[in-house]
Coordinates of C-alpha atoms (C1' of nucleotides) in Angstrom, one line a residue:
Chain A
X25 CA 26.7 -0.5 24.8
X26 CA 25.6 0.3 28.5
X27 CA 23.0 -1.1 30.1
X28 CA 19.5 -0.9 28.1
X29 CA 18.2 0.0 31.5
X30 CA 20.0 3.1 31.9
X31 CA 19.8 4.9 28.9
X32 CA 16.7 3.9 27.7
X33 CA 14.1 4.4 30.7
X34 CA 15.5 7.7 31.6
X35 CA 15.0 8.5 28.1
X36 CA 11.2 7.2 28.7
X37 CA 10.8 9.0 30.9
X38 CA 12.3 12.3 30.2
X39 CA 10.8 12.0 26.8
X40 CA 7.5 12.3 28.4
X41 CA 8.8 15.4 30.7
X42 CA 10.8 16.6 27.1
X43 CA 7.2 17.9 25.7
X44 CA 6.0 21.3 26.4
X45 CA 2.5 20.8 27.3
X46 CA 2.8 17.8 29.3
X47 CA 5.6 19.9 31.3
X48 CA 3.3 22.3 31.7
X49 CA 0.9 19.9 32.9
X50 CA 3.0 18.6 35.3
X51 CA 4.4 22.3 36.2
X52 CA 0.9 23.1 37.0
X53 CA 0.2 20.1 39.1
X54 CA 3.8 21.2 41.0
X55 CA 1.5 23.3 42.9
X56 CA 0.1 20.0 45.0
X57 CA -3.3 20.2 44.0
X58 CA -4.9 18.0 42.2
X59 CA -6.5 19.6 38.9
X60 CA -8.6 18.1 36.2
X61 CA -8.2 17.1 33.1
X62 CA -9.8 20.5 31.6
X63 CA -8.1 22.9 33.8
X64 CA -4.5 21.6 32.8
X65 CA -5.9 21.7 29.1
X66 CA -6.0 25.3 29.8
X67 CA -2.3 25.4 31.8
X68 CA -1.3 23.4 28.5
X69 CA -2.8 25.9 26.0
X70 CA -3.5 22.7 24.2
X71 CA -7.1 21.5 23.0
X72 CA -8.8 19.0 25.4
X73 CA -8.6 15.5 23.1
X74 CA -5.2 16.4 23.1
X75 CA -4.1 16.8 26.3
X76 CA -6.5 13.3 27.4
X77 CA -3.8 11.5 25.5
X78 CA -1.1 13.1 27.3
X79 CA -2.7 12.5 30.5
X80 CA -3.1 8.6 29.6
X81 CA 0.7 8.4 28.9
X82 CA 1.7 10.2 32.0
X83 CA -0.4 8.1 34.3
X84 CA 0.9 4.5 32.1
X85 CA 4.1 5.9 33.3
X86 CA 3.5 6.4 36.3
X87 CA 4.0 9.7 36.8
X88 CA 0.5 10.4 37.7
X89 CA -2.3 9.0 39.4
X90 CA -6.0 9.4 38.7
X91 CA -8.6 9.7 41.4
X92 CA -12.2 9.7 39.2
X93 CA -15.1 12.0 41.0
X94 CA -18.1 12.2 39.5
X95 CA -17.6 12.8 35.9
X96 CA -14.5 14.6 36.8
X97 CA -11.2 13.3 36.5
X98 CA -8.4 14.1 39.2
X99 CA -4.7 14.0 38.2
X100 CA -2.1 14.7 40.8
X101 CA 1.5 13.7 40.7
X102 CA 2.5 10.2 42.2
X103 CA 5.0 10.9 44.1
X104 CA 7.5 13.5 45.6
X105 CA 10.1 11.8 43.5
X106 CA 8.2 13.0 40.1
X107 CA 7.9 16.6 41.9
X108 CA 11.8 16.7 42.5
X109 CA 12.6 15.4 39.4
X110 CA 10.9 18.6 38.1
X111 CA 12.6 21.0 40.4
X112 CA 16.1 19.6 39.7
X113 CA 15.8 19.5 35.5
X114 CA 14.3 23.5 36.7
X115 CA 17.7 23.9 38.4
X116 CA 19.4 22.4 35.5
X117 CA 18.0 24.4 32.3
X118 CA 18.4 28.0 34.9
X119 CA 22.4 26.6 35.4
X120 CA 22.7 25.9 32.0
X121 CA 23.6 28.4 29.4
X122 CA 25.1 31.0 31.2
X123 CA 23.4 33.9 29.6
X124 CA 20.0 34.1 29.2
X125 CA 18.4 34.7 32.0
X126 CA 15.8 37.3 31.0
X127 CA 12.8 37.3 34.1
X128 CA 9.6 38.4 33.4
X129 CA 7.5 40.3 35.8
X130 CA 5.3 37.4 36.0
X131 CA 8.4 35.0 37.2
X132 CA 9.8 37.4 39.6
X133 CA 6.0 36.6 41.5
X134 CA 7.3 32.6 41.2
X135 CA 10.7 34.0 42.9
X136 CA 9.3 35.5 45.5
X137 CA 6.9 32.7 47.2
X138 CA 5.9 29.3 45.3
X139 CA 5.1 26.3 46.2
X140 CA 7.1 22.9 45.3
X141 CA 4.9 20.6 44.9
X142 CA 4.0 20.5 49.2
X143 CA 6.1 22.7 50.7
X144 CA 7.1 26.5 50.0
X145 CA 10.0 27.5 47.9
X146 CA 11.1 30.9 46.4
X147 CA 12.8 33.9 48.3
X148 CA 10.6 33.2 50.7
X149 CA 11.0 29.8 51.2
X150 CA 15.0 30.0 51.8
X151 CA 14.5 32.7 54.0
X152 CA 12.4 30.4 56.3
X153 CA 15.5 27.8 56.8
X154 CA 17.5 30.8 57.4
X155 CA 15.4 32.1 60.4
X156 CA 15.3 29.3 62.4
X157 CA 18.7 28.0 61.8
X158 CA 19.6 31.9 63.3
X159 CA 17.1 31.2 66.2
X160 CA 18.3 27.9 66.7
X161 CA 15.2 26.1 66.1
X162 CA 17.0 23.8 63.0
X163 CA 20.5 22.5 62.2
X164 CA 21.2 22.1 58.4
X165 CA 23.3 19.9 57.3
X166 CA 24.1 19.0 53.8
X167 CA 20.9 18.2 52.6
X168 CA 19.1 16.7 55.3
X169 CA 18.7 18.7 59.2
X170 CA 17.2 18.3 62.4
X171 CA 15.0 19.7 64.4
X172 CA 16.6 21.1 68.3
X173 CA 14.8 20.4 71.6
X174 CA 14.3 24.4 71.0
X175 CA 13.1 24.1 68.1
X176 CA 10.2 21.7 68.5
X177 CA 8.6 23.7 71.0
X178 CA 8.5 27.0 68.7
X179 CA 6.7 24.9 66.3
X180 CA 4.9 23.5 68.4
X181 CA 3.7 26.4 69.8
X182 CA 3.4 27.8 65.8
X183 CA 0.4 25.2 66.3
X184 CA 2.5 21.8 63.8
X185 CA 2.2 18.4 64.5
X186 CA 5.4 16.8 63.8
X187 CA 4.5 13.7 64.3
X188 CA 1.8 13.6 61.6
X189 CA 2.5 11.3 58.9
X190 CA 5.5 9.8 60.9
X191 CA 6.1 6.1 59.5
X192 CA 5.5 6.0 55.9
X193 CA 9.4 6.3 55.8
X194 CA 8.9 10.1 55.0
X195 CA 11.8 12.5 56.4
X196 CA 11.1 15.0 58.8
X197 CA 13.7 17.5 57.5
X198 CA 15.1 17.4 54.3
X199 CA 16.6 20.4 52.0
X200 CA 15.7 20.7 48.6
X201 CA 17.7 22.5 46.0
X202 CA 15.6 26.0 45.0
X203 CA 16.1 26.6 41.2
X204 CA 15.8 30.2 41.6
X205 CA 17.7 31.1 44.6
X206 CA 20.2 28.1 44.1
X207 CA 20.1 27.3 47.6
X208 CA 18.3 25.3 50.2
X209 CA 14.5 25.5 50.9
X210 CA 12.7 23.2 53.9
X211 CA 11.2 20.0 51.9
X212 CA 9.9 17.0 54.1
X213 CA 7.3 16.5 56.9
X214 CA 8.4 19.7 57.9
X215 CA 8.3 22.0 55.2
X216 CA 5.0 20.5 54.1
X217 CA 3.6 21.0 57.1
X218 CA 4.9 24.6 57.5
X219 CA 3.3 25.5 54.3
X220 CA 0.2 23.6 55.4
X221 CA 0.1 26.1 58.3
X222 CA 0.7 29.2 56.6
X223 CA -2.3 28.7 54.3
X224 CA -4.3 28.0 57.1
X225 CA -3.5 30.7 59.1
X226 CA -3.7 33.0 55.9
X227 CA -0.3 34.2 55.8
X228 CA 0.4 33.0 52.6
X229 CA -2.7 32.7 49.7
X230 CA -2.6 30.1 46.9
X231 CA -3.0 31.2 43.1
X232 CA -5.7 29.0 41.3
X233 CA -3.7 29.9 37.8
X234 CA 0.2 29.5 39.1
X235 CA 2.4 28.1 41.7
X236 CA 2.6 31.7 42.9
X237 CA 1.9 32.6 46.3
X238 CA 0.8 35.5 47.8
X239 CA 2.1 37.1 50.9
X240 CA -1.0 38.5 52.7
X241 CA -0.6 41.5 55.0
X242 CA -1.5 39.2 58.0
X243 CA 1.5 37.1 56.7
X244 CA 3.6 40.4 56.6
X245 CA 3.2 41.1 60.2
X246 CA 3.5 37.2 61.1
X247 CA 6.6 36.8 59.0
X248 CA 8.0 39.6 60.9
X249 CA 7.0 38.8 64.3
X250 CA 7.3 35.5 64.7
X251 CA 10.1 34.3 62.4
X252 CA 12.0 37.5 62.5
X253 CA 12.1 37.9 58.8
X254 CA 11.5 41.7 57.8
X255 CA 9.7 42.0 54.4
X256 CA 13.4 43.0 52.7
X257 CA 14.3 39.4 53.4
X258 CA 12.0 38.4 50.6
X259 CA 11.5 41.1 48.4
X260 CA 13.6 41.0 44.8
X261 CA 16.8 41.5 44.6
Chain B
X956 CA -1.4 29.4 31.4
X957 CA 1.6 29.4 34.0
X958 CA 4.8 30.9 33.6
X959 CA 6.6 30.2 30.1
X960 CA 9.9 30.2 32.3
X961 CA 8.7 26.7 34.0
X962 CA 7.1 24.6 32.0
X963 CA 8.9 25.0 28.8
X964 CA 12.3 25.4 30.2
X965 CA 12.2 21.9 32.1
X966 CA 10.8 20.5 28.8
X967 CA 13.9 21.9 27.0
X968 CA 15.8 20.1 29.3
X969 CA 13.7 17.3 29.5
X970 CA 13.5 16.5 25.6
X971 CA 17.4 16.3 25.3
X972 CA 18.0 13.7 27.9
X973 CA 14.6 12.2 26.7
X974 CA 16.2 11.0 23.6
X975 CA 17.7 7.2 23.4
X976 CA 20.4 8.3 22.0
X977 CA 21.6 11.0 23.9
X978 CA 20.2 9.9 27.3
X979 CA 22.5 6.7 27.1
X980 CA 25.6 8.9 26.5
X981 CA 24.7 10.7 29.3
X982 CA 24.7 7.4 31.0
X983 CA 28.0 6.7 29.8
X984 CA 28.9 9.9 31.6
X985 CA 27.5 9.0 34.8
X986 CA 30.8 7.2 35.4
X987 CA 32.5 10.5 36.0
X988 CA 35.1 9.8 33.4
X989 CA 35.3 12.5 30.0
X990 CA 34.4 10.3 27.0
X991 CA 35.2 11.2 23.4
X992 CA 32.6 11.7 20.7
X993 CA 33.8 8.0 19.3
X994 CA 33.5 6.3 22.6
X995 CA 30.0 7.9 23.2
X996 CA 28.6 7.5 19.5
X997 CA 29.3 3.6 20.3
X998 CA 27.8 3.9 23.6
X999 CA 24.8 5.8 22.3
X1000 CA 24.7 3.4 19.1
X1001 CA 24.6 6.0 16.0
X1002 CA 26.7 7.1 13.6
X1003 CA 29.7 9.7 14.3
X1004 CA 27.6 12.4 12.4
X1005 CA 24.5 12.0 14.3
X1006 CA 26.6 11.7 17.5
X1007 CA 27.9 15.1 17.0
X1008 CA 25.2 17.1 16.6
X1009 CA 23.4 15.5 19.8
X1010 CA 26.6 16.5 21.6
X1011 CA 26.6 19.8 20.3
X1012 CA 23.1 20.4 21.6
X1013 CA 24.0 19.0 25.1
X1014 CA 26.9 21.4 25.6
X1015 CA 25.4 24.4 24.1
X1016 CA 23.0 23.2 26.8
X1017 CA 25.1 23.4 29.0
X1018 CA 24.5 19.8 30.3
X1019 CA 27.9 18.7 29.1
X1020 CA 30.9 20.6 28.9
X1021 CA 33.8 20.2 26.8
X1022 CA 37.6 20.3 26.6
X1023 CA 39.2 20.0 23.5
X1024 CA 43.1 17.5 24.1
X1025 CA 44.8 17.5 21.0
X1026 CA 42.3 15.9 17.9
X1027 CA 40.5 14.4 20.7
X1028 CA 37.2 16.1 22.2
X1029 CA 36.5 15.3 25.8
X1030 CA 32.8 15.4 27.3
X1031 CA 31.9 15.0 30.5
X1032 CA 28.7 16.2 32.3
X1033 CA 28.9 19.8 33.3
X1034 CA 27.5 19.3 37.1
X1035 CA 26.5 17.2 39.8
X1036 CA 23.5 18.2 39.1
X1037 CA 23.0 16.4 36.0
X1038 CA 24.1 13.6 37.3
X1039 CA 21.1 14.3 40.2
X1040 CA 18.7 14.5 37.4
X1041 CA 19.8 11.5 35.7
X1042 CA 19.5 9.6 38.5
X1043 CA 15.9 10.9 40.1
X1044 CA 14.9 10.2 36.5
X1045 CA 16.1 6.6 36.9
X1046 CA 14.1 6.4 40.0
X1047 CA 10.9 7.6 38.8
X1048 CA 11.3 5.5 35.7
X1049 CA 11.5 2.0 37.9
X1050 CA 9.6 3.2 40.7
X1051 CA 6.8 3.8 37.6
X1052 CA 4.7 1.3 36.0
X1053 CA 3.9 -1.0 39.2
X1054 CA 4.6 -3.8 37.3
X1055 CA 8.4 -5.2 37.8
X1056 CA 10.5 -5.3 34.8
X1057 CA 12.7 -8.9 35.1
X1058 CA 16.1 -7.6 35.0
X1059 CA 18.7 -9.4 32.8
X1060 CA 22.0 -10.7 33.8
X1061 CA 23.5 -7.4 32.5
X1062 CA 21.6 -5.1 34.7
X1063 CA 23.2 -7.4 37.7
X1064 CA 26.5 -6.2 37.6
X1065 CA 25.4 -2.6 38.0
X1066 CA 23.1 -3.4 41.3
X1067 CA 25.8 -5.1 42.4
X1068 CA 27.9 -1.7 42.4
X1069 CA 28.3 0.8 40.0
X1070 CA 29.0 5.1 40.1
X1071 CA 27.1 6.9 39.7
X1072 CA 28.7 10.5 38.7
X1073 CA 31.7 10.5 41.1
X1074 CA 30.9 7.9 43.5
X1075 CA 29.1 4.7 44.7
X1076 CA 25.9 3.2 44.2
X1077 CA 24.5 -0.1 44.0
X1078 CA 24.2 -2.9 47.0
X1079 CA 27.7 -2.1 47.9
X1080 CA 27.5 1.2 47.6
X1081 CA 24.4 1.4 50.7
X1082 CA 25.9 -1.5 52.5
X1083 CA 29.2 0.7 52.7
X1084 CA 27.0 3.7 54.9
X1085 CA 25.4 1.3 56.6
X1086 CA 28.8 -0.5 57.8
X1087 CA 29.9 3.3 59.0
X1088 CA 27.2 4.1 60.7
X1089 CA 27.1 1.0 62.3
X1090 CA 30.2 1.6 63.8
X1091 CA 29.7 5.0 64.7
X1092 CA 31.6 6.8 61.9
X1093 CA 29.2 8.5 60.3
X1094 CA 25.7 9.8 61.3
X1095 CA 22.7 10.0 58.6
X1096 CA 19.8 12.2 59.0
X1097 CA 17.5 13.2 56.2
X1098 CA 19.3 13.1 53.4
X1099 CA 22.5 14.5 54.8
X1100 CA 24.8 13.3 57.5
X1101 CA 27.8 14.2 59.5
X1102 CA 30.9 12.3 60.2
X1103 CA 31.9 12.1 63.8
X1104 CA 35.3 12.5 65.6
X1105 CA 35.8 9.0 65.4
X1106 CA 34.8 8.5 61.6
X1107 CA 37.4 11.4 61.2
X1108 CA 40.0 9.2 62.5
X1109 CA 38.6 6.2 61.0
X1110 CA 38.5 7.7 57.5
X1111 CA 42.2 9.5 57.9
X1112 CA 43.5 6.3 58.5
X1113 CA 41.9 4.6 55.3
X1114 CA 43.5 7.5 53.5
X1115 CA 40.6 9.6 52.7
X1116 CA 41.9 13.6 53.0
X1117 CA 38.3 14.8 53.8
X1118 CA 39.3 18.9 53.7
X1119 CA 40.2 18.7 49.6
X1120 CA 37.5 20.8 47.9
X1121 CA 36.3 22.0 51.0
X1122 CA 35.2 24.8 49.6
X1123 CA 33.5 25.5 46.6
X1124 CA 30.4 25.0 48.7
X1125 CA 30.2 21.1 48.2
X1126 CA 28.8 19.3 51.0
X1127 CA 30.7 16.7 52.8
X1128 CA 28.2 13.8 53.3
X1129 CA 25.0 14.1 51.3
X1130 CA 23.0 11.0 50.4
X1131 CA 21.6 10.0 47.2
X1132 CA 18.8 7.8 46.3
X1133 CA 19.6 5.0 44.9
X1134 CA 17.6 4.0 42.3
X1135 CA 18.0 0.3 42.3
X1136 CA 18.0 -0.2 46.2
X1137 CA 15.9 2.8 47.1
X1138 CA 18.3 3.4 50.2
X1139 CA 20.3 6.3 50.5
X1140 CA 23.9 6.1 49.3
X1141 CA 26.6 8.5 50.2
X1142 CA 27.1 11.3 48.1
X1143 CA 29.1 14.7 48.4
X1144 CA 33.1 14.9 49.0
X1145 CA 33.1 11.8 51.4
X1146 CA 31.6 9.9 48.9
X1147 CA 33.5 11.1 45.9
X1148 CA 36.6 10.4 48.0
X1149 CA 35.9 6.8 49.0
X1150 CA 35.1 5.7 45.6
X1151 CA 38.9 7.6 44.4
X1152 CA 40.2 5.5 47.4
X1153 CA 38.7 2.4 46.7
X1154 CA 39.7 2.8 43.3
X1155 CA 43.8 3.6 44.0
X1156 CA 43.2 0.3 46.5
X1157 CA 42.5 -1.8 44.0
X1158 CA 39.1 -2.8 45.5
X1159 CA 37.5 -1.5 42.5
X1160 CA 37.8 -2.0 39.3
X1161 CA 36.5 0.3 36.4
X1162 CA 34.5 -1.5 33.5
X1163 CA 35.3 0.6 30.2
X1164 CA 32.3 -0.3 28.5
X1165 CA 29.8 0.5 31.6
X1166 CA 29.2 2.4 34.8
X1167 CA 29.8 -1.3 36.6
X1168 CA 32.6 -1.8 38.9
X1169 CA 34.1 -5.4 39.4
X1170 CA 35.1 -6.3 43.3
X1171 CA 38.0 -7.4 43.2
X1172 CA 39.7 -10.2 45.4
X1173 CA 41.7 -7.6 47.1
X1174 CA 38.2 -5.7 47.5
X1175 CA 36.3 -8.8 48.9
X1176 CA 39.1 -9.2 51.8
X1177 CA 39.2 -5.5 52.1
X1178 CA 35.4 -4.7 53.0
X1179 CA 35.1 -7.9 55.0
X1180 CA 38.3 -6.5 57.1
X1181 CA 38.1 -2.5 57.3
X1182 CA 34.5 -2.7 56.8
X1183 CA 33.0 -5.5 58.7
X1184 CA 30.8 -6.0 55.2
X1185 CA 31.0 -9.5 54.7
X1186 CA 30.4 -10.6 50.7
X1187 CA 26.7 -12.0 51.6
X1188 CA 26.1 -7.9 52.3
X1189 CA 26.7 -7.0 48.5
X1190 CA 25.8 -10.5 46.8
X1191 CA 22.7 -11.1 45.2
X1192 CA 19.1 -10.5 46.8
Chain C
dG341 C1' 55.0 17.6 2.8
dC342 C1' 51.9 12.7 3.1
dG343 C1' 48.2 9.6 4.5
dA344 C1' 45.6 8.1 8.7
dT345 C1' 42.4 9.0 12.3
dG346 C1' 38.9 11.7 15.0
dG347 C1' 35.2 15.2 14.4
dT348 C1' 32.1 18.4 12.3
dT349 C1' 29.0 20.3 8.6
dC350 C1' 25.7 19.7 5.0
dG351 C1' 21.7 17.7 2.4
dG352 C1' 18.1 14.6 2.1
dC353 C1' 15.3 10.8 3.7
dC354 C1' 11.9 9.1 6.7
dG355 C1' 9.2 8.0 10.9
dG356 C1' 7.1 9.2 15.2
dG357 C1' 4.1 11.8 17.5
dA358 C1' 1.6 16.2 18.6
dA359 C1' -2.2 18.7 17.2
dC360 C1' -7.1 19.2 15.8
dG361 C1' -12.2 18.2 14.8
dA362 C1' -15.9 15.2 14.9
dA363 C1' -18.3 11.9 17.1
dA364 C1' -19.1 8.6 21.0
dC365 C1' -19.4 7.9 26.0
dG366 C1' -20.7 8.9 30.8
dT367 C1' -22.3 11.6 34.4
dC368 C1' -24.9 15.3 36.4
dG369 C1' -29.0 18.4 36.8
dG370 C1' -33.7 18.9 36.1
Chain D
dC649 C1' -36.2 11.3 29.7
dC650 C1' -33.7 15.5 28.3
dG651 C1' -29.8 18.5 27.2
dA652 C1' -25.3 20.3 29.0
dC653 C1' -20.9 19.4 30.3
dG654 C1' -16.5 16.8 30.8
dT655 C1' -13.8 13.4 28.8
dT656 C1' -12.1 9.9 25.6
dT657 C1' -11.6 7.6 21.0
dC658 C1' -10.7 7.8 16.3
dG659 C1' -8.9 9.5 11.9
dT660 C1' -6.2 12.8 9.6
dT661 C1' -2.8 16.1 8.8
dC662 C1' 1.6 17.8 9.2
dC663 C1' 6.0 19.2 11.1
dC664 C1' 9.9 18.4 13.9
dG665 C1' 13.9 16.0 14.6
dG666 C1' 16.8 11.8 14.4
dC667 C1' 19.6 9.2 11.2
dC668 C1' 22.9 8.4 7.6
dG669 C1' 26.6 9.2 3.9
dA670 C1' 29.7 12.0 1.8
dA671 C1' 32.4 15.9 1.8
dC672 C1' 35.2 18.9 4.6
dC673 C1' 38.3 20.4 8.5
dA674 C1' 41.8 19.5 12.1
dT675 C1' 45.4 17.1 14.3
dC676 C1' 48.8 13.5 14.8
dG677 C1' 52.8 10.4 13.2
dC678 C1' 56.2 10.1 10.0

DNA sequence: GCGATGGTTCGGCCGGGAACGAAACGTCGG
DNA sequence: CCGACGTTTCGTTCCCGGCCGAACCATCGC
């Protein structure tokens, strides 16, 4: 028999993942935010004594932390890892059987502009990688990517700070594997702090019930402008 | 309540591999070799019967796939990306409760070195970028990396033929996490390749029952020599 | 053809764990 | 001090799904 390591903590912890309201919880908390224990009752659909169990197991585990505020309780998740865990077993159950793959109107929202867990994924979010790699502002490479001399300036200019949260042993650049599109989407200091940006300059506008964004028409015209990406770049198909 | 597609498709996924059972022939499979239903029912622990229908779920899906040689049915995992998952998974699950788990004498062996999928991991496994970078061979950025001119020449002589499966999109140098050392290990068809090399070598040796690999005395002179990687490198601690 | 070996299907047993309601706890607003 | 709200704990119910053994199917060697 292999290791009791192997087998049996993934199965830990993908037994926790394995149950449908605590994925939804954790879908939910995808978005970045942290959400309390009653709102992701409600992403849950499951009764609030309930889903405080679940939340104790997930935080034992690790997978969450808790920050307590007042007689609120904040979950968020612990750590990019458990956020790409979740986007790869996404990439996974899309890949697997090869039919089925019956989209909703409410997905094809989630296709178009969502966030993963800090930084923006989606049509939208692979277009963006596209851009500047045309402009010359990136260099992808197989996963990871840098930023050119070129490049730094534009974002400077776009008003990031690239050296925020340098140390900490966090990646600038990194690629991260979009379930929907099946291709590459900015992840890292930089995607997060591209997304940070584009909320604050109200390009893009967050969902309080899904990981759905919204492209404003300020972000439109930006998108268009400034990163060269015509609104056909991100709309279906 | 957030989109069905999310939540409950990861948990889909989530609840095979969350199962001890299964998620230890799925470990099995992480050495990159296609294991019959008897080798992975005593891998797993469970009766031929039960075995079956847990494989039949993981193929229909589509984690494993399946090719049928004579009376004999050969599984192996149907994509890098399971292999991804499994090993994020095994992250998260160590990186989880803050409190250290002691690690037997078993689990030694496969920090030592191990595969994971279809190439290296464990101490050996991120000493061996490390050595390469060191000298130049191979530059690591972010998750990705490129080899240079020189590691081009370097790597043609050691036998590696980096342009097979060019192609078929796969990147060339990719890094993967490592879930024991929490350094990046290579990944992608560079990595994939030095683990076949090392194998035809005789540096390596396969262990049937596990995803360890022995060093063998050929392997100990080999590293120190091509690889400037001295035994201390890979050793204990 | 014949057994032997590897796998799958079927039926039934059994335990783990997810769900809920009711009640207790803690915190905020007045 | 009060009630209102958010959350947890407890006790109970109940169903899903893993496991096995036995029978059945397929392939190999002879």
């Amino acid at each position: 028999m292999s290791s009791i390591l192997s087998g049996n903590s993934i199965a830990a912890v993908a037994a926790l993942i394995g149950d449908p309201a605590r994925a939804n919880m954790l879908s939910a908390l995808m978005g970045g935010q942290a959400l309390t224990a009653g709102e992701l009752a409600w992403h849950a659909g499951v009764g609030a004594s309930t889903t405080s169990g679940h939340l104790a197991k997930l935080t034992e585990a690790g997978l969450l932390t808790l920050e307590r505020q007042g007689r609120h309780r904040y979950y968020r998740l612990a750590s990019a890892d458990v956020a790409q865990a979740m986007e790869i077993l996404m990439a996974v159950a899309v890949a697997g059987p090869k039919r089925h793959r019956p989209v909703g109107p409410k997905d094809e929202a989630l296709r178009t502009a969502r966030t993963c867990y800090d930084h923006l994924a989606g049509r939208l979010g692979t277009a963006l990688p596209d851009s500047l790699c045309r402009h010359g502002h990136v260099a992808l490479a197989d996963g990871g990517g840098a930023v050119t001399a070129r490049g730094q300036r534009f974002l400077a200019e776009f008003g990031l700070d690239l050296e925020h949260d340098r140390g900490k042993g966090r990646p600038l650049c990194r690629t991260c594997l979009d379930w929907s599109e099946r291709r590459p989407h900015l992840a890292g200091r930089l995607g997060a702090g591209l997304l940070d940006r584009l909320l604050a300059l109200g390009w893009l506008a967050r969902n309080p019930d899904s990981r759905a964004l919204a492209i404003t028409p300020a972000g439109v015209q930006g998108f268009a402008d400034r990163f060269d990406l015509a609104p056909e770049r991100w709309t279906g198909g």
